[in-house]
Tab-separated table of C-alpha atoms and ligand atoms in Angstrom:
chain	number	residue	atom	x	y	z
A	96	MET	CA	3.199	29.025	-19.726
A	97	PHE	CA	5.344	30.777	-17.180
A	98	PHE	CA	6.244	34.097	-18.780
A	99	GLU	CA	3.591	34.028	-21.510
A	100	LYS	CA	0.169	35.441	-20.654
A	101	THR	CA	-3.163	34.982	-22.368
A	102	LEU	CA	-5.092	38.171	-22.992
A	103	ASP	CA	-8.194	39.481	-24.697
A	104	LYS	CA	-7.099	41.111	-27.914
A	105	ARG	CA	-10.539	42.593	-28.509
A	106	SER	CA	-9.928	45.117	-25.735
A	107	LYS	CA	-7.654	48.054	-26.429
A	108	LYS	CA	-7.232	48.696	-22.712
A	109	VAL	CA	-6.198	45.100	-21.996
A	110	MET	CA	-3.599	45.241	-24.758
A	111	ILE	CA	-2.217	48.621	-23.670
A	112	ASP	CA	-2.053	47.451	-20.050
A	113	PHE	CA	-0.182	44.371	-21.216
A	114	VAL	CA	2.533	46.201	-23.162
A	115	THR	CA	2.937	49.073	-20.696
A	116	GLY	CA	2.865	46.769	-17.681
A	117	HIS	CA	5.325	44.254	-19.101
A	118	TYR	CA	8.557	43.747	-17.197
A	119	ARG	CA	11.422	45.818	-18.667
A	120	TYR	CA	15.175	45.908	-18.317
A	121	ASN	CA	18.112	47.943	-19.635
A	122	THR	CA	19.238	47.135	-23.149
A	123	MET	CA	22.824	48.135	-22.287
A	124	ASN	CA	23.850	49.743	-19.015
A	125	SER	CA	21.777	51.609	-16.499
A	126	TRP	CA	23.408	54.921	-17.504
A	127	ASN	CA	22.374	54.400	-21.127
A	128	ARG	CA	18.729	54.514	-19.971
A	129	SER	CA	17.413	52.494	-22.898
A	130	THR	CA	15.033	49.754	-21.867
A	131	SER	CA	13.085	47.019	-23.602
A	132	TYR	CA	10.758	44.120	-22.857
A	133	ALA	CA	12.548	41.612	-20.657
A	134	HIS	CA	12.300	38.740	-18.204
A	135	ASN	CA	14.303	38.087	-15.082
A	136	ILE	CA	15.787	34.602	-15.465
A	137	LYS	CA	17.793	34.465	-12.245
A	138	LEU	CA	17.352	30.990	-10.798
A	139	HIS	CA	15.156	31.998	-7.873
A	140	LYS	CA	12.769	33.712	-10.345
A	141	LEU	CA	12.179	30.616	-12.470
A	142	GLY	CA	9.615	28.971	-10.223
A	143	LEU	CA	11.769	25.909	-9.555
A	144	THR	CA	11.296	23.376	-6.768
A	145	SER	CA	14.078	23.271	-4.172
A	146	GLU	CA	15.302	20.014	-5.696
A	147	GLN	CA	15.423	21.581	-9.162
A	148	LEU	CA	17.128	24.619	-7.692
A	149	ASN	CA	20.023	22.535	-6.343
A	150	ALA	CA	20.532	20.881	-9.729
A	151	ALA	CA	20.260	24.286	-11.386
A	152	TYR	CA	23.058	25.777	-9.260
A	153	ASP	CA	25.287	22.847	-10.271
A	154	MET	CA	24.417	23.404	-13.933
A	155	LEU	CA	25.370	27.078	-13.650
A	156	GLN	CA	29.015	26.066	-13.296
A	157	THR	CA	29.027	24.544	-16.789
A	158	ASP	CA	28.768	26.006	-20.304
A	159	PHE	CA	25.146	25.017	-20.640
A	160	TRP	CA	23.786	28.001	-22.598
A	161	ASP	CA	24.391	26.572	-26.075
A	162	GLU	CA	22.320	23.542	-25.081
A	163	ILE	CA	19.179	25.553	-24.431
A	164	ASP	CA	19.242	28.712	-26.578
A	165	GLN	CA	17.785	27.317	-29.821
A	166	PRO	CA	14.465	29.186	-29.217
A	167	ILE	CA	16.383	32.453	-29.763
A	168	ALA	CA	17.467	31.401	-33.260
A	169	ASP	CA	13.909	30.263	-34.039
A	170	PHE	CA	12.453	33.552	-32.792
A	171	THR	CA	14.980	35.652	-34.717
A	172	SER	CA	14.375	33.827	-37.976
A	173	GLU	CA	10.588	34.053	-37.497
A	174	MET	CA	11.006	37.818	-37.081
A	175	SER	CA	13.107	37.943	-40.284
A	176	GLY	CA	15.954	39.234	-38.158
A	177	ARG	CA	14.181	42.467	-37.160
A	178	TYR	CA	14.095	41.361	-33.529
A	179	THR	CA	16.224	39.050	-31.479
A	180	ILE	CA	16.733	38.087	-27.845
A	181	GLY	CA	19.890	38.607	-25.845
A	182	THR	CA	21.023	38.315	-22.268
A	183	ASN	CA	21.993	41.327	-20.230
A	184	GLY	CA	22.804	42.276	-16.669
A	185	ARG	CA	25.434	41.032	-14.312
A	186	SER	CA	25.679	37.227	-14.630
A	187	SER	CA	23.326	37.527	-17.643
A	188	GLY	CA	20.291	37.318	-15.428
A	189	TYR	CA	17.865	38.893	-17.902
A	190	LEU	CA	16.503	38.016	-21.319
A	191	VAL	CA	15.924	41.209	-23.315
A	192	LEU	CA	14.132	41.861	-26.613
A	193	TYR	CA	16.461	43.649	-29.037
A	194	ASN	CA	16.189	45.361	-32.401
A	195	SER	CA	18.344	43.682	-35.002
A	196	LYS	CA	18.819	43.399	-38.732
A	197	TYR	CA	20.375	41.023	-41.217
A	198	GLU	CA	23.243	42.664	-43.058
A	199	LEU	CA	25.365	41.401	-45.903
A	200	THR	CA	28.829	40.437	-44.747
A	201	GLY	CA	30.280	41.572	-48.081
A	202	HIS	CA	31.896	38.218	-48.794
A	203	LYS	CA	31.756	37.184	-52.442
A	204	SER	CA	33.299	33.716	-52.440
A	205	HIS	CA	34.333	30.929	-50.091
A	206	CYS	CA	36.756	28.025	-50.043
A	207	ARG	CA	35.272	24.561	-50.549
A	208	THR	CA	38.059	22.962	-48.547
A	209	CYS	CA	38.523	25.094	-45.424
A	210	GLY	CA	35.506	27.420	-45.582
A	211	GLN	CA	37.576	30.616	-45.583
A	212	ARG	CA	35.545	33.550	-46.911
A	213	ASN	CA	36.827	36.086	-49.400
A	214	TYR	CA	35.707	39.623	-50.279
A	215	ARG	CA	36.430	39.059	-53.971
A	216	TYR	CA	34.691	37.047	-56.668
A	217	VAL	CA	36.419	34.248	-58.478
A	218	TYR	CA	36.809	35.364	-62.086
A	219	THR	CA	35.150	33.047	-64.577
A	220	PRO	CA	35.033	33.513	-68.357
A	221	ASP	CA	31.235	33.910	-68.280
A	222	ALA	CA	31.604	36.823	-65.857
A	223	THR	CA	32.322	38.985	-68.876
A	224	ALA	CA	29.487	37.439	-70.896
A	225	GLU	CA	27.162	40.272	-69.894
A	226	GLY	CA	29.707	42.667	-71.237
A	227	VAL	CA	29.556	45.017	-68.273
A	228	ILE	CA	32.739	44.058	-66.496
A	229	THR	CA	35.638	46.305	-67.303
A	230	ALA	CA	39.269	45.533	-66.650
A	231	ALA	CA	39.194	48.015	-63.752
A	232	VAL	CA	36.282	46.181	-62.142
A	233	ILE	CA	38.027	42.843	-62.590
A	234	ALA	CA	41.138	44.225	-60.965
A	235	ARG	CA	39.113	45.554	-58.030
A	236	ASP	CA	36.470	42.869	-57.385
A	237	TYR	CA	37.828	39.667	-58.840
A	238	THR	CA	40.702	37.280	-58.445
A	239	ILE	CA	42.063	35.420	-61.416
A	240	GLY	CA	42.132	31.769	-60.423
A	241	ASN	CA	40.434	30.423	-57.311
A	242	ARG	CA	43.332	29.578	-55.040
A	243	CYS	CA	42.425	29.901	-51.341
A	244	GLY	CA	44.699	32.271	-49.470
A	245	ALA	CA	44.250	30.325	-46.235
A	246	CYS	CA	44.754	26.679	-47.177
A	247	GLY	CA	46.035	26.889	-50.752
A	248	ALA	CA	43.280	24.696	-52.223
A	249	GLU	CA	42.402	25.440	-55.842
A	250	GLY	CA	40.569	24.054	-58.843
A	251	GLU	CA	37.538	22.008	-57.863
A	252	TYR	CA	38.557	22.186	-54.187
A	253	GLY	CA	39.280	25.913	-54.178
A	254	ARG	CA	37.166	29.064	-53.871
A	255	VAL	CA	33.765	29.371	-55.472
A	256	ASN	CA	31.393	32.356	-55.696
A	257	TYR	CA	28.399	32.474	-53.383
A	258	THR	CA	25.026	31.934	-55.020
A	259	LEU	CA	23.368	33.690	-52.078
A	260	PRO	CA	25.487	36.390	-50.450
A	261	PRO	CA	26.031	35.554	-46.746
A	262	LYS	CA	24.311	37.625	-44.077
A	263	ARG	CA	24.992	38.239	-40.441
A	264	LEU	CA	22.709	39.491	-37.709
A	265	SER	CA	23.546	42.941	-36.391
A	266	VAL	CA	22.048	43.670	-32.990
A	267	TYR	CA	21.321	47.220	-31.835
A	268	PRO	CA	21.674	47.083	-28.065
A	269	GLY	CA	21.549	50.870	-27.744
A	270	LYS	CA	18.025	51.071	-29.129
A	271	SER	CA	15.162	51.020	-26.694
A	272	ILE	CA	11.881	49.365	-27.621
A	273	ASP	CA	8.594	51.117	-26.818
A	274	GLN	CA	10.068	53.345	-24.153
A	275	ASN	CA	7.563	56.169	-23.476
A	276	GLU	CA	5.419	54.990	-26.372
A	277	GLU	CA	1.911	56.542	-26.621
A	278	PHE	CA	-0.037	53.363	-27.334
A	279	SER	CA	-3.414	55.096	-27.086
A	280	GLU	CA	-2.727	56.638	-30.491
A	281	TRP	CA	-2.158	53.254	-32.099
A	282	SER	CA	-4.822	51.493	-34.158
A	283	MET	CA	-6.265	48.190	-32.954
A	284	SER	CA	-4.481	46.226	-35.666
A	285	GLU	CA	-1.141	47.887	-34.941
A	286	LEU	CA	-1.612	47.098	-31.269
A	287	ARG	CA	-2.589	43.490	-31.958
A	288	ASN	CA	0.493	42.925	-34.106
A	289	HIS	CA	2.654	44.448	-31.442
A	290	VAL	CA	1.090	42.438	-28.644
A	291	GLU	CA	1.761	39.333	-30.733
A	292	LEU	CA	5.435	40.286	-30.997
A	293	VAL	CA	5.747	40.697	-27.232
A	294	ARG	CA	3.817	37.483	-26.581
A	295	ARG	CA	6.058	35.642	-29.017
A	296	PHE	CA	9.031	36.988	-27.045
A	297	ASP	CA	7.429	35.723	-23.813
A	298	GLN	CA	6.847	32.359	-25.467
A	299	ALA	CA	10.503	32.093	-26.560
A	300	CYS	CA	11.559	32.866	-22.965
A	301	ASP	CA	9.254	30.068	-21.798
A	302	GLU	CA	10.830	27.682	-24.286
A	303	ILE	CA	14.297	28.558	-22.979
A	304	ARG	CA	13.098	27.999	-19.416
A	305	ASP	CA	11.526	24.643	-20.441
A	306	ASN	CA	14.795	23.623	-22.090
A	307	PHE	CA	16.715	24.499	-18.940
A	308	ILE	CA	14.346	22.487	-16.747
A	309	GLU	CA	14.582	19.545	-19.141
A	310	LEU	CA	18.379	19.842	-19.050
A	311	ILE	CA	18.616	19.685	-15.258
A	312	ARG	CA	16.033	16.872	-15.193
A	313	SER	CA	17.784	14.642	-17.697
A	314	CYS	CA	21.450	15.528	-17.185
A	315	LYS	CA	23.708	15.831	-14.197
A	316	VAL	CA	26.929	17.706	-13.759
A	317	VAL	CA	29.966	15.500	-13.340
A	318	GLU	CA	33.426	16.606	-12.409
A	319	GLU	CA	36.423	15.371	-14.311
A	320	VAL	CA	40.104	16.178	-14.506
A	321	VAL	CA	41.235	17.042	-18.023
A	322	MET	CA	44.781	17.055	-19.318
A	323	ILE	CA	45.410	20.187	-21.311
A	324	PRO	CA	48.198	20.128	-23.916
A	325	LYS	CA	50.484	23.064	-23.304
A	326	THR	CA	53.290	24.542	-25.411
A	327	VAL	CA	56.382	25.319	-23.375
A	328	LYS	CA	59.793	26.748	-24.291
A	329	ARG	CA	62.908	24.924	-23.187
A	330	ILE	CA	66.605	25.265	-23.778
A	331	GLU	CA	68.314	22.887	-26.136
A	332	CYS	CA	72.086	23.154	-26.437
A	333	CYS	CA	74.288	21.708	-29.136
A	334	HIS	CA	77.112	20.111	-27.143
A	335	ALA	CA	80.130	18.960	-29.018
A	336	SER	CA	80.207	15.192	-28.587
B	1601	ZN	ZN1	40.833	27.109	-48.038
């Protein structure tokens, strides 16, 4: 436990001190003045040994983030999408707790061949079985046939309606969390739940830090020259032979 703290949740004062004393950072820019619970994850704040620090600076030159950010997805899904964690600050040196929400993307069908999503349903004969679909609705919300506009696949390889409508996570970076909150008016159970949320955030930040340390322990950065295919324009003349 590096960021996470143990505390006595029987004491209202201890819990209030914990949430009000927690490190905070801007959710957007400093001029926006919204802040939320945060942790500074700049390398010199991670409690690394000098040997780890050298490896960490090497790692910083690579796209390593995707290798270690799984705890954010776990946290977000545990919170049913109501909270998530993002990075903020110059060089993304801070992990910040954000308000978020799952929202429907509005897509109704998708292609089984290329995955392309579509905002219309595929019309099937049983769509009218309920007797509520009028010709106007069909014209507006449905396509006749299931040909994919992107790859042209149809029939059993073409578009099919979603059983579960797809969702995406919308993050609200402008919203502050608990800024100027009067915790003394909260009930013990409200406070406990809230402390658990913040501690779960701290725990996720610890997991990210652990992942990073494991990454620099077990992997090293190697340099290689890559050949990048490039499209160029050249002149081709049709000379009479
Ligand atoms: Zn397709």
